mmCIF file of C-alpha atoms and ligand atoms in Angstrom:
data_model
loop_
_atom_site.group_PDB
_atom_site.id
_atom_site.type_symbol
_atom_site.label_atom_id
_atom_site.label_comp_id
_atom_site.label_asym_id
_atom_site.label_seq_id
_atom_site.Cartn_x
_atom_site.Cartn_y
_atom_site.Cartn_z
ATOM 1 C CA UNK G 1 158.358 94.930 98.614
ATOM 2 C CA UNK G 2 158.190 97.286 95.699
ATOM 3 C CA UNK G 3 155.923 94.865 93.874
ATOM 4 C CA UNK G 4 153.613 94.591 96.869
ATOM 5 C CA UNK G 5 153.359 98.353 97.147
ATOM 6 C CA UNK G 6 152.623 98.432 93.471
ATOM 7 C CA UNK G 7 149.803 95.950 93.894
ATOM 8 C CA UNK G 8 148.389 97.901 96.808
ATOM 9 C CA UNK G 9 148.467 101.101 94.805
ATOM 10 C CA UNK G 10 146.698 99.359 91.959
ATOM 11 C CA UNK G 11 144.113 97.987 94.393
ATOM 12 C CA UNK G 12 143.468 101.434 95.825
ATOM 13 C CA UNK G 13 143.163 102.846 92.331
ATOM 14 C CA UNK G 14 140.655 100.129 91.423
ATOM 15 C CA UNK G 15 138.636 100.772 94.552
ATOM 16 C CA UNK G 16 138.578 104.435 93.627
ATOM 17 C CA UNK G 17 137.297 103.581 90.178
ATOM 18 C CA UNK G 18 134.550 101.363 91.600
ATOM 19 C CA UNK G 19 133.545 104.132 94.005
ATOM 20 C CA UNK G 20 133.434 106.589 91.103
ATOM 21 C CA UNK G 21 131.130 104.278 89.145
ATOM 22 C CA UNK G 22 128.912 103.826 92.205
ATOM 23 C CA UNK G 23 128.791 107.569 92.773
ATOM 24 C CA UNK G 24 127.420 107.934 89.266
ATOM 25 C CA UNK G 25 124.626 105.395 89.840
ATOM 26 C CA UNK G 26 121.293 106.764 88.791
ATOM 27 C CA UNK G 27 117.650 105.945 89.253
ATOM 28 C CA UNK G 28 114.980 107.100 86.836
ATOM 29 C CA UNK G 29 111.638 107.661 88.516
ATOM 30 C CA UNK G 30 108.411 108.377 86.670
ATOM 31 C CA UNK G 31 106.097 109.944 89.211
ATOM 32 C CA UNK G 32 102.400 110.726 89.149
ATOM 33 C CA UNK G 33 102.505 111.695 92.805
ATOM 34 C CA UNK G 34 103.193 115.421 93.049
ATOM 35 C CA UNK G 35 103.655 116.480 96.614
ATOM 36 C CA UNK G 36 106.342 119.007 97.440
ATOM 37 C CA UNK G 37 107.063 117.080 100.618
ATOM 38 C CA UNK G 38 108.286 114.109 98.556
ATOM 39 C CA UNK G 39 111.267 116.200 97.362
ATOM 40 C CA UNK G 40 113.048 115.888 100.717
ATOM 41 C CA UNK G 41 112.780 112.093 100.465
ATOM 42 C CA UNK G 42 114.474 111.963 97.080
ATOM 43 C CA UNK G 43 117.290 114.172 98.361
ATOM 44 C CA UNK G 44 117.716 112.005 101.461
ATOM 45 C CA UNK G 45 117.852 108.817 99.370
ATOM 46 C CA UNK G 46 120.665 110.317 97.251
ATOM 47 C CA UNK G 47 122.497 111.393 100.387
ATOM 48 C CA UNK G 48 122.259 107.909 101.886
ATOM 49 C CA UNK G 49 123.125 105.881 98.796
ATOM 50 C CA UNK G 50 124.938 108.202 96.384
ATOM 51 C CA UNK G 51 122.347 107.226 93.760
ATOM 52 C CA UNK G 52 121.274 110.241 91.731
ATOM 53 C CA UNK G 53 117.549 110.479 91.002
ATOM 54 C CA UNK G 54 116.242 111.691 87.665
ATOM 55 C CA UNK G 55 112.556 112.304 87.934
ATOM 56 C CA UNK G 56 109.911 112.750 85.289
ATOM 57 C CA UNK G 57 106.613 114.064 86.617
ATOM 58 C CA UNK G 58 103.420 113.615 84.704
ATOM 59 C CA UNK G 59 99.841 112.500 84.759
ATOM 60 C CA UNK G 60 99.388 108.785 85.312
ATOM 61 C CA UNK G 61 97.902 108.092 81.866
ATOM 62 C CA UNK G 62 100.685 110.033 80.130
ATOM 63 C CA UNK G 63 103.414 108.231 82.056
ATOM 64 C CA UNK G 64 101.931 104.787 81.342
ATOM 65 C CA UNK G 65 101.604 105.686 77.642
ATOM 66 C CA UNK G 66 105.165 107.001 77.585
ATOM 67 C CA UNK G 67 106.641 103.855 79.143
ATOM 68 C CA UNK G 68 104.646 101.723 76.672
ATOM 69 C CA UNK G 69 105.931 103.761 73.726
ATOM 70 C CA UNK G 70 109.521 103.701 74.954
ATOM 71 C CA UNK G 71 109.278 99.909 75.076
ATOM 72 C CA UNK G 72 112.353 97.859 75.943
ATOM 73 C CA UNK G 73 114.595 100.934 75.691
ATOM 74 C CA UNK G 74 112.622 102.896 78.305
ATOM 75 C CA UNK G 75 114.923 104.587 80.815
ATOM 76 C CA UNK G 76 112.184 104.244 83.472
ATOM 77 C CA UNK G 77 113.126 102.232 86.550
ATOM 78 C CA UNK G 78 110.232 102.985 88.903
ATOM 79 C CA UNK G 79 106.655 104.195 88.482
ATOM 80 C CA UNK G 80 105.118 105.889 91.517
ATOM 81 C CA UNK G 81 101.426 106.678 91.522
ATOM 82 C CA UNK G 82 98.321 106.792 93.674
ATOM 83 C CA UNK G 83 95.310 104.487 93.741
ATOM 84 C CA UNK G 84 95.170 100.725 93.316
ATOM 85 C CA UNK G 85 93.103 101.047 90.143
ATOM 86 C CA UNK G 86 95.901 103.030 88.486
ATOM 87 C CA UNK G 87 98.590 100.603 89.645
ATOM 88 C CA UNK G 88 96.388 97.842 88.232
ATOM 89 C CA UNK G 89 96.209 99.622 84.844
ATOM 90 C CA UNK G 90 100.016 99.853 84.728
ATOM 91 C CA UNK G 91 100.363 96.229 85.823
ATOM 92 C CA UNK G 92 97.770 94.986 83.298
ATOM 93 C CA UNK G 93 99.672 96.850 80.580
ATOM 94 C CA UNK G 94 102.652 94.637 81.457
ATOM 95 C CA UNK G 95 104.798 97.512 82.686
ATOM 96 C CA UNK G 96 106.070 95.946 85.899
ATOM 97 C CA UNK G 97 108.408 93.110 86.849
ATOM 98 C CA UNK G 98 108.296 91.210 90.159
ATOM 99 C CA UNK G 99 109.754 93.250 93.028
ATOM 100 C CA UNK G 100 111.277 90.274 94.922
ATOM 101 C CA UNK G 101 112.539 91.947 98.084
ATOM 102 C CA UNK G 102 112.595 90.186 101.433
ATOM 103 C CA UNK G 103 112.915 93.600 103.126
ATOM 104 C CA UNK G 104 109.611 94.744 101.600
ATOM 105 C CA UNK G 105 107.992 91.378 102.278
ATOM 106 C CA UNK G 106 108.839 91.656 105.967
ATOM 107 C CA UNK G 107 107.940 95.345 106.368
ATOM 108 C CA UNK G 108 104.872 95.884 104.188
ATOM 109 C CA UNK G 109 101.784 93.847 105.210
ATOM 110 C CA UNK G 110 100.839 91.196 102.644
ATOM 111 C CA UNK G 111 97.419 92.833 102.110
ATOM 112 C CA UNK G 112 99.171 96.019 100.921
ATOM 113 C CA UNK G 113 101.334 94.624 98.158
ATOM 114 C CA UNK G 114 101.120 92.404 95.099
ATOM 115 C CA UNK G 115 104.002 90.517 93.462
ATOM 116 C CA UNK G 116 104.513 93.447 91.053
ATOM 117 C CA UNK G 117 103.828 96.588 93.115
ATOM 118 C CA UNK G 118 103.983 97.765 96.709
ATOM 119 C CA UNK G 119 101.881 100.262 98.666
ATOM 120 C CA UNK G 120 103.710 102.854 100.754
ATOM 121 C CA UNK G 121 100.879 104.835 102.315
ATOM 122 C CA UNK G 122 97.167 104.440 102.892
ATOM 123 C CA UNK G 123 94.221 106.807 102.703
ATOM 124 C CA UNK G 124 90.603 106.214 103.636
ATOM 125 C CA UNK G 125 87.467 107.108 101.651
ATOM 126 C CA UNK G 126 85.253 108.829 104.199
ATOM 127 C CA UNK G 127 81.746 110.272 104.377
ATOM 128 C CA UNK G 128 81.309 113.903 105.471
ATOM 129 C CA UNK G 129 77.894 115.396 106.181
ATOM 130 C CA UNK G 130 76.265 118.640 107.242
ATOM 131 C CA UNK G 131 74.147 117.984 110.329
ATOM 132 C CA UNK G 132 71.824 120.847 109.391
ATOM 133 C CA UNK G 133 70.815 118.787 106.339
ATOM 134 C CA UNK G 134 70.955 115.082 107.204
ATOM 135 C CA UNK G 135 70.918 112.886 110.304
ATOM 136 C CA UNK G 136 74.139 111.161 111.286
ATOM 137 C CA UNK G 137 72.427 107.787 111.503
ATOM 138 C CA UNK G 138 71.430 108.080 107.837
ATOM 139 C CA UNK G 139 74.994 108.191 106.565
ATOM 140 C CA UNK G 140 76.997 105.545 108.424
ATOM 141 C CA UNK G 141 77.765 103.306 105.451
ATOM 142 C CA UNK G 142 78.485 103.678 101.722
ATOM 143 C CA UNK G 143 75.324 101.615 101.186
ATOM 144 C CA UNK G 144 73.294 104.201 103.180
ATOM 145 C CA UNK G 145 74.066 106.832 100.543
ATOM 146 C CA UNK G 146 71.777 105.063 98.071
ATOM 147 C CA UNK G 147 68.759 105.243 100.397
ATOM 148 C CA UNK G 148 65.966 107.291 98.752
ATOM 149 C CA UNK G 149 65.636 109.444 101.879
ATOM 150 C CA UNK G 150 68.872 111.150 100.771
ATOM 151 C CA UNK G 151 67.325 112.321 97.485
ATOM 152 C CA UNK G 152 69.053 115.492 96.181
ATOM 153 C CA UNK G 153 71.587 115.334 99.042
ATOM 154 C CA UNK G 154 74.645 113.519 97.690
ATOM 155 C CA UNK G 155 77.691 115.260 96.207
ATOM 156 C CA UNK G 156 80.494 113.153 94.744
ATOM 157 C CA UNK G 157 83.084 113.470 92.002
ATOM 158 C CA UNK G 158 82.943 111.609 88.681
ATOM 159 C CA UNK G 159 82.278 107.876 88.558
ATOM 160 C CA UNK G 160 85.244 107.493 86.224
ATOM 161 C CA UNK G 161 87.662 108.843 88.810
ATOM 162 C CA UNK G 162 89.957 106.117 90.211
ATOM 163 C CA UNK G 163 89.010 106.907 93.842
ATOM 164 C CA UNK G 164 85.387 106.032 93.138
ATOM 165 C CA UNK G 165 86.239 103.155 90.826
ATOM 166 C CA UNK G 166 88.299 101.563 93.607
ATOM 167 C CA UNK G 167 85.466 102.076 96.095
ATOM 168 C CA UNK G 168 83.154 100.279 93.651
ATOM 169 C CA UNK G 169 85.720 97.499 93.271
ATOM 170 C CA UNK G 170 85.746 96.983 97.044
ATOM 171 C CA UNK G 171 81.950 96.936 97.103
ATOM 172 C CA UNK G 172 81.878 94.334 94.335
ATOM 173 C CA UNK G 173 84.291 92.202 96.374
ATOM 174 C CA UNK G 174 82.043 92.485 99.465
ATOM 175 C CA UNK G 175 78.501 92.654 98.063
ATOM 176 C CA UNK G 176 78.768 91.276 94.526
ATOM 177 C CA UNK G 177 78.302 92.983 91.168
ATOM 178 C CA UNK G 178 74.483 93.037 91.051
ATOM 179 C CA UNK G 179 74.134 94.679 94.478
ATOM 180 C CA UNK G 180 76.867 97.176 93.664
ATOM 181 C CA UNK G 181 75.082 98.179 90.464
ATOM 182 C CA UNK G 182 71.823 98.608 92.370
ATOM 183 C CA UNK G 183 73.735 100.758 94.885
ATOM 184 C CA UNK G 184 75.285 102.900 92.164
ATOM 185 C CA UNK G 185 71.840 103.511 90.611
ATOM 186 C CA UNK G 186 70.456 104.563 93.994
ATOM 187 C CA UNK G 187 73.420 106.834 94.582
ATOM 188 C CA UNK G 188 73.039 108.516 91.178
ATOM 189 C CA UNK G 189 69.322 109.035 91.919
ATOM 190 C CA UNK G 190 70.333 110.893 95.101
ATOM 191 C CA UNK G 191 72.799 113.295 93.457
ATOM 192 C CA UNK G 192 72.306 116.938 94.400
ATOM 193 C CA UNK G 193 74.052 117.904 91.158
ATOM 194 C CA UNK G 194 75.907 116.300 88.265
ATOM 195 C CA UNK G 195 79.396 115.220 89.417
ATOM 196 C CA UNK G 196 82.007 117.939 89.012
ATOM 197 C CA UNK G 197 85.272 118.940 90.666
ATOM 198 C CA UNK G 198 87.499 117.053 93.080
ATOM 199 C CA UNK G 199 86.889 115.753 96.601
ATOM 200 C CA UNK G 200 87.581 119.142 98.213
ATOM 201 C CA UNK G 201 84.888 120.723 96.024
ATOM 202 C CA UNK G 202 82.375 118.195 97.370
ATOM 203 C CA UNK G 203 83.347 118.995 100.965
ATOM 204 C CA UNK G 204 82.918 122.723 100.284
ATOM 205 C CA UNK G 205 79.518 122.085 98.695
ATOM 206 C CA UNK G 206 78.396 120.221 101.826
ATOM 207 C CA UNK G 207 79.585 123.094 104.026
ATOM 208 C CA UNK G 208 77.789 125.587 101.778
ATOM 209 C CA UNK G 209 74.550 123.618 102.032
ATOM 210 C CA UNK G 210 74.483 122.740 98.342
ATOM 211 C CA UNK G 211 74.302 119.107 99.394
ATOM 212 C CA UNK G 212 73.927 117.252 102.661
ATOM 213 C CA UNK G 213 76.597 114.592 102.333
ATOM 214 C CA UNK G 214 79.735 113.838 100.319
ATOM 215 C CA UNK G 215 82.389 111.162 99.815
ATOM 216 C CA UNK G 216 86.023 112.245 100.071
ATOM 217 C CA UNK G 217 89.493 110.894 100.601
ATOM 218 C CA UNK G 218 90.618 111.433 104.178
ATOM 219 C CA UNK G 219 93.677 113.581 103.362
ATOM 220 C CA UNK G 220 91.515 116.286 101.765
ATOM 221 C CA UNK G 221 89.616 116.564 105.046
ATOM 222 C CA UNK G 222 92.903 116.598 107.008
ATOM 223 C CA UNK G 223 94.330 119.257 104.664
ATOM 224 C CA UNK G 224 91.367 121.546 105.363
ATOM 225 C CA UNK G 225 91.687 120.827 109.092
ATOM 226 C CA UNK G 226 95.353 121.857 109.053
ATOM 227 C CA UNK G 227 94.773 124.932 106.890
ATOM 228 C CA UNK G 228 95.100 128.294 108.620
ATOM 229 C CA UNK G 229 92.850 130.014 106.066
ATOM 230 C CA UNK G 230 89.630 131.257 107.712
ATOM 231 C CA UNK G 231 87.543 130.078 104.738
ATOM 232 C CA UNK G 232 88.903 126.517 105.135
ATOM 233 C CA UNK G 233 88.256 126.578 108.874
ATOM 234 C CA UNK G 234 84.699 127.714 108.128
ATOM 235 C CA UNK G 235 84.250 124.663 105.881
ATOM 236 C CA UNK G 236 85.622 122.325 108.571
ATOM 237 C CA UNK G 237 83.280 123.771 111.204
ATOM 238 C CA UNK G 238 80.282 122.699 109.101
ATOM 239 C CA UNK G 239 81.417 119.107 108.507
ATOM 240 C CA UNK G 240 80.966 115.929 110.512
ATOM 241 C CA UNK G 241 83.221 113.116 109.351
ATOM 242 C CA UNK G 242 82.129 109.479 109.445
ATOM 243 C CA UNK G 243 84.308 106.375 109.189
ATOM 244 C CA UNK G 244 81.979 104.338 106.990
ATOM 245 C CA UNK G 245 81.009 100.689 107.467
ATOM 246 C CA UNK G 246 82.431 100.273 110.976
ATOM 247 C CA UNK G 247 79.945 97.497 111.783
ATOM 248 C CA UNK G 248 80.488 95.662 108.507
ATOM 249 C CA UNK G 249 83.397 95.592 106.035
ATOM 250 C CA UNK G 250 85.307 98.546 107.518
ATOM 251 C CA UNK G 251 86.217 101.805 105.800
ATOM 252 C CA UNK G 252 87.502 101.534 102.225
ATOM 253 C CA UNK G 253 91.264 102.020 102.048
ATOM 254 C CA UNK G 254 93.369 102.991 99.082
ATOM 255 C CA UNK G 255 97.084 103.497 98.597
ATOM 256 C CA UNK G 256 100.047 105.273 97.083
ATOM 257 C CA UNK G 257 102.355 102.719 95.567
ATOM 258 C CA UNK G 258 105.191 101.928 93.227
ATOM 259 C CA UNK G 259 106.446 99.188 90.957
ATOM 260 C CA UNK G 260 109.675 98.403 89.116
ATOM 261 C CA UNK G 261 109.496 98.741 85.328
ATOM 262 C CA UNK G 262 110.089 95.542 83.371
ATOM 263 C CA UNK G 263 112.988 96.980 81.356
ATOM 264 C CA UNK G 264 114.497 98.936 84.299
ATOM 265 C CA UNK G 265 118.126 99.683 83.402
ATOM 266 C CA UNK G 266 118.940 100.198 87.098
ATOM 267 C CA UNK G 267 117.025 97.407 88.782
ATOM 268 C CA UNK G 268 119.295 97.232 91.802
ATOM 269 C CA UNK G 269 118.882 100.946 92.525
ATOM 270 C CA UNK G 270 115.133 100.584 92.028
ATOM 271 C CA UNK G 271 114.899 97.854 94.681
ATOM 272 C CA UNK G 272 117.048 99.967 97.018
ATOM 273 C CA UNK G 273 114.705 102.915 96.513
ATOM 274 C CA UNK G 274 111.560 100.914 97.248
ATOM 275 C CA UNK G 275 113.233 99.480 100.351
ATOM 276 C CA UNK G 276 114.223 102.999 101.376
ATOM 277 C CA UNK G 277 110.590 104.120 101.059
ATOM 278 C CA UNK G 278 109.681 101.386 103.539
ATOM 279 C CA UNK G 279 112.207 102.608 106.130
ATOM 280 C CA UNK G 280 110.645 104.069 109.304
ATOM 281 C CA UNK G 281 111.764 107.649 108.653
ATOM 282 C CA UNK G 282 110.845 107.675 104.946
ATOM 283 C CA UNK G 283 107.509 106.050 105.767
ATOM 284 C CA UNK G 284 106.585 108.706 108.297
ATOM 285 C CA UNK G 285 107.619 111.459 105.929
ATOM 286 C CA UNK G 286 106.069 109.964 102.784
ATOM 287 C CA UNK G 287 102.720 109.432 104.485
ATOM 288 C CA UNK G 288 102.576 112.543 106.611
ATOM 289 C CA UNK G 289 103.508 114.824 103.711
ATOM 290 C CA UNK G 290 100.043 114.189 102.307
ATOM 291 C CA UNK G 291 98.227 113.467 105.606
ATOM 292 C CA UNK G 292 98.200 109.728 104.957
ATOM 293 C CA UNK G 293 99.071 106.732 107.120
ATOM 294 C CA UNK G 294 102.293 104.716 106.801
ATOM 295 C CA UNK G 295 101.981 101.045 105.812
ATOM 296 C CA UNK G 296 104.877 99.976 108.048
ATOM 297 C CA UNK G 297 103.692 99.410 111.614
ATOM 298 C CA UNK G 298 106.836 100.738 113.321
ATOM 299 C CA UNK G 299 106.746 104.101 111.486
ATOM 300 C CA UNK G 300 105.414 106.829 113.762
ATOM 301 C CA UNK G 301 103.529 109.868 112.509
ATOM 302 C CA UNK G 302 102.639 112.864 114.619
ATOM 303 C CA UNK G 303 99.868 114.539 112.667
ATOM 304 C CA UNK G 304 97.325 116.589 114.657
ATOM 305 C CA UNK G 305 94.600 116.319 111.991
ATOM 306 C CA UNK G 306 94.897 112.536 111.698
ATOM 307 C CA UNK G 307 94.939 112.269 115.477
ATOM 308 C CA UNK G 308 91.809 114.417 115.710
ATOM 309 C CA UNK G 309 90.059 112.163 113.181
ATOM 310 C CA UNK G 310 90.827 109.225 115.479
ATOM 311 C CA UNK G 311 91.034 105.464 115.016
ATOM 312 C CA UNK G 312 88.802 103.409 112.810
ATOM 313 C CA UNK G 313 88.262 99.916 111.474
ATOM 314 C CA UNK G 314 89.768 99.683 108.009
ATOM 315 C CA UNK G 315 88.671 97.287 105.295
ATOM 316 C CA UNK G 316 91.169 94.404 105.248
ATOM 317 C CA UNK G 317 90.459 93.392 101.650
ATOM 318 C CA UNK G 318 93.865 92.694 100.038
ATOM 319 C CA UNK G 319 94.745 95.571 97.725
ATOM 320 C CA UNK G 320 95.584 93.176 94.884
ATOM 321 C CA UNK G 321 92.140 91.596 95.154
ATOM 322 C CA UNK G 322 90.552 95.028 95.077
ATOM 323 C CA UNK G 323 92.603 96.014 92.029
ATOM 324 C CA UNK G 324 91.339 92.956 90.182
ATOM 325 C CA UNK G 325 87.706 94.171 90.176
ATOM 326 C CA UNK G 326 88.363 97.796 89.178
ATOM 327 C CA UNK G 327 87.610 97.282 85.476
ATOM 328 C CA UNK G 328 84.338 95.563 86.420
ATOM 329 C CA UNK G 329 83.503 98.486 88.745
ATOM 330 C CA UNK G 330 83.940 101.020 85.960
ATOM 331 C CA UNK G 331 81.497 99.070 83.773
ATOM 332 C CA UNK G 332 78.981 98.927 86.633
ATOM 333 C CA UNK G 333 79.164 102.720 87.057
ATOM 334 C CA UNK G 334 78.804 103.271 83.317
ATOM 335 C CA UNK G 335 75.629 101.184 83.280
ATOM 336 C CA UNK G 336 74.305 102.978 86.351
ATOM 337 C CA UNK G 337 74.821 106.350 84.698
ATOM 338 C CA UNK G 338 77.460 107.634 87.154
ATOM 339 C CA UNK G 339 79.362 109.860 84.737
HETATM 340 FE FE1 LIG V 1 93.955 112.955 95.627
#
């Protein structure tokens, strides 16, 4: 009897030790996605799993460089970033290992993941125009924006920015390289000014009448729509938003995504975290925090701006296929003079 009690006590002590080790589990996230709303997600993950998150925030290029330099001894477990072209750069640099999760395979549509990284939210690249300057029927597709009748009307950010590179990659996949280069040349010829600033700056320039039409990610439009600042509301009142290419390929879609680092010291925690991001509640929060759409069908978002923008036909090009032509797209833009 005494011996049995002894064994039990030992067992309990061992269980306690295991629990203590588990409580100290950590996950090291390198993040190039800086939205305050993501903080609540990290806290919730720790609450649910007991896994402590150490996070290093930085610019994408810096984080990729850092992981490369740290090599096999890198403490990084997960890299989170935005845009397929950036995920492709990290993947091409050999940073990721296969994710291998049946949970993610069942929850995230196959077109929104690759073997080495997974998308967790989507955003659309939309056209916004000022109806005082251009006719709606002139700006229904990305291809329309290269039509000479829009000379001196187009505002868009740099051709080296990933959002535009990915758009070019999608166009190469749909129309081929030669046609995409011709398009880029036509677009450049229609610029109202040399590319400068971010997407929001282009939207403001359209509202101000500096140009007639711009290309922007959808969440920048939604952000202005949800802003209570009178100056932002004034911008919104001047804009008409178009879902491009509804009769053809559908509107170009991009993503936020994450991959597991090849040398991840805490692989198990990393998989758990990615699976957590694909849970219904995390999905709604992750996407809505930046006015994006969840990738998991069952996740519900109540976002008045996204609802006001309405439904649209999205491009169904697999994100991995799109990523594969991003380098080619950059070269096309360089040749076309889209700086
Ligand atoms: Fe952005």
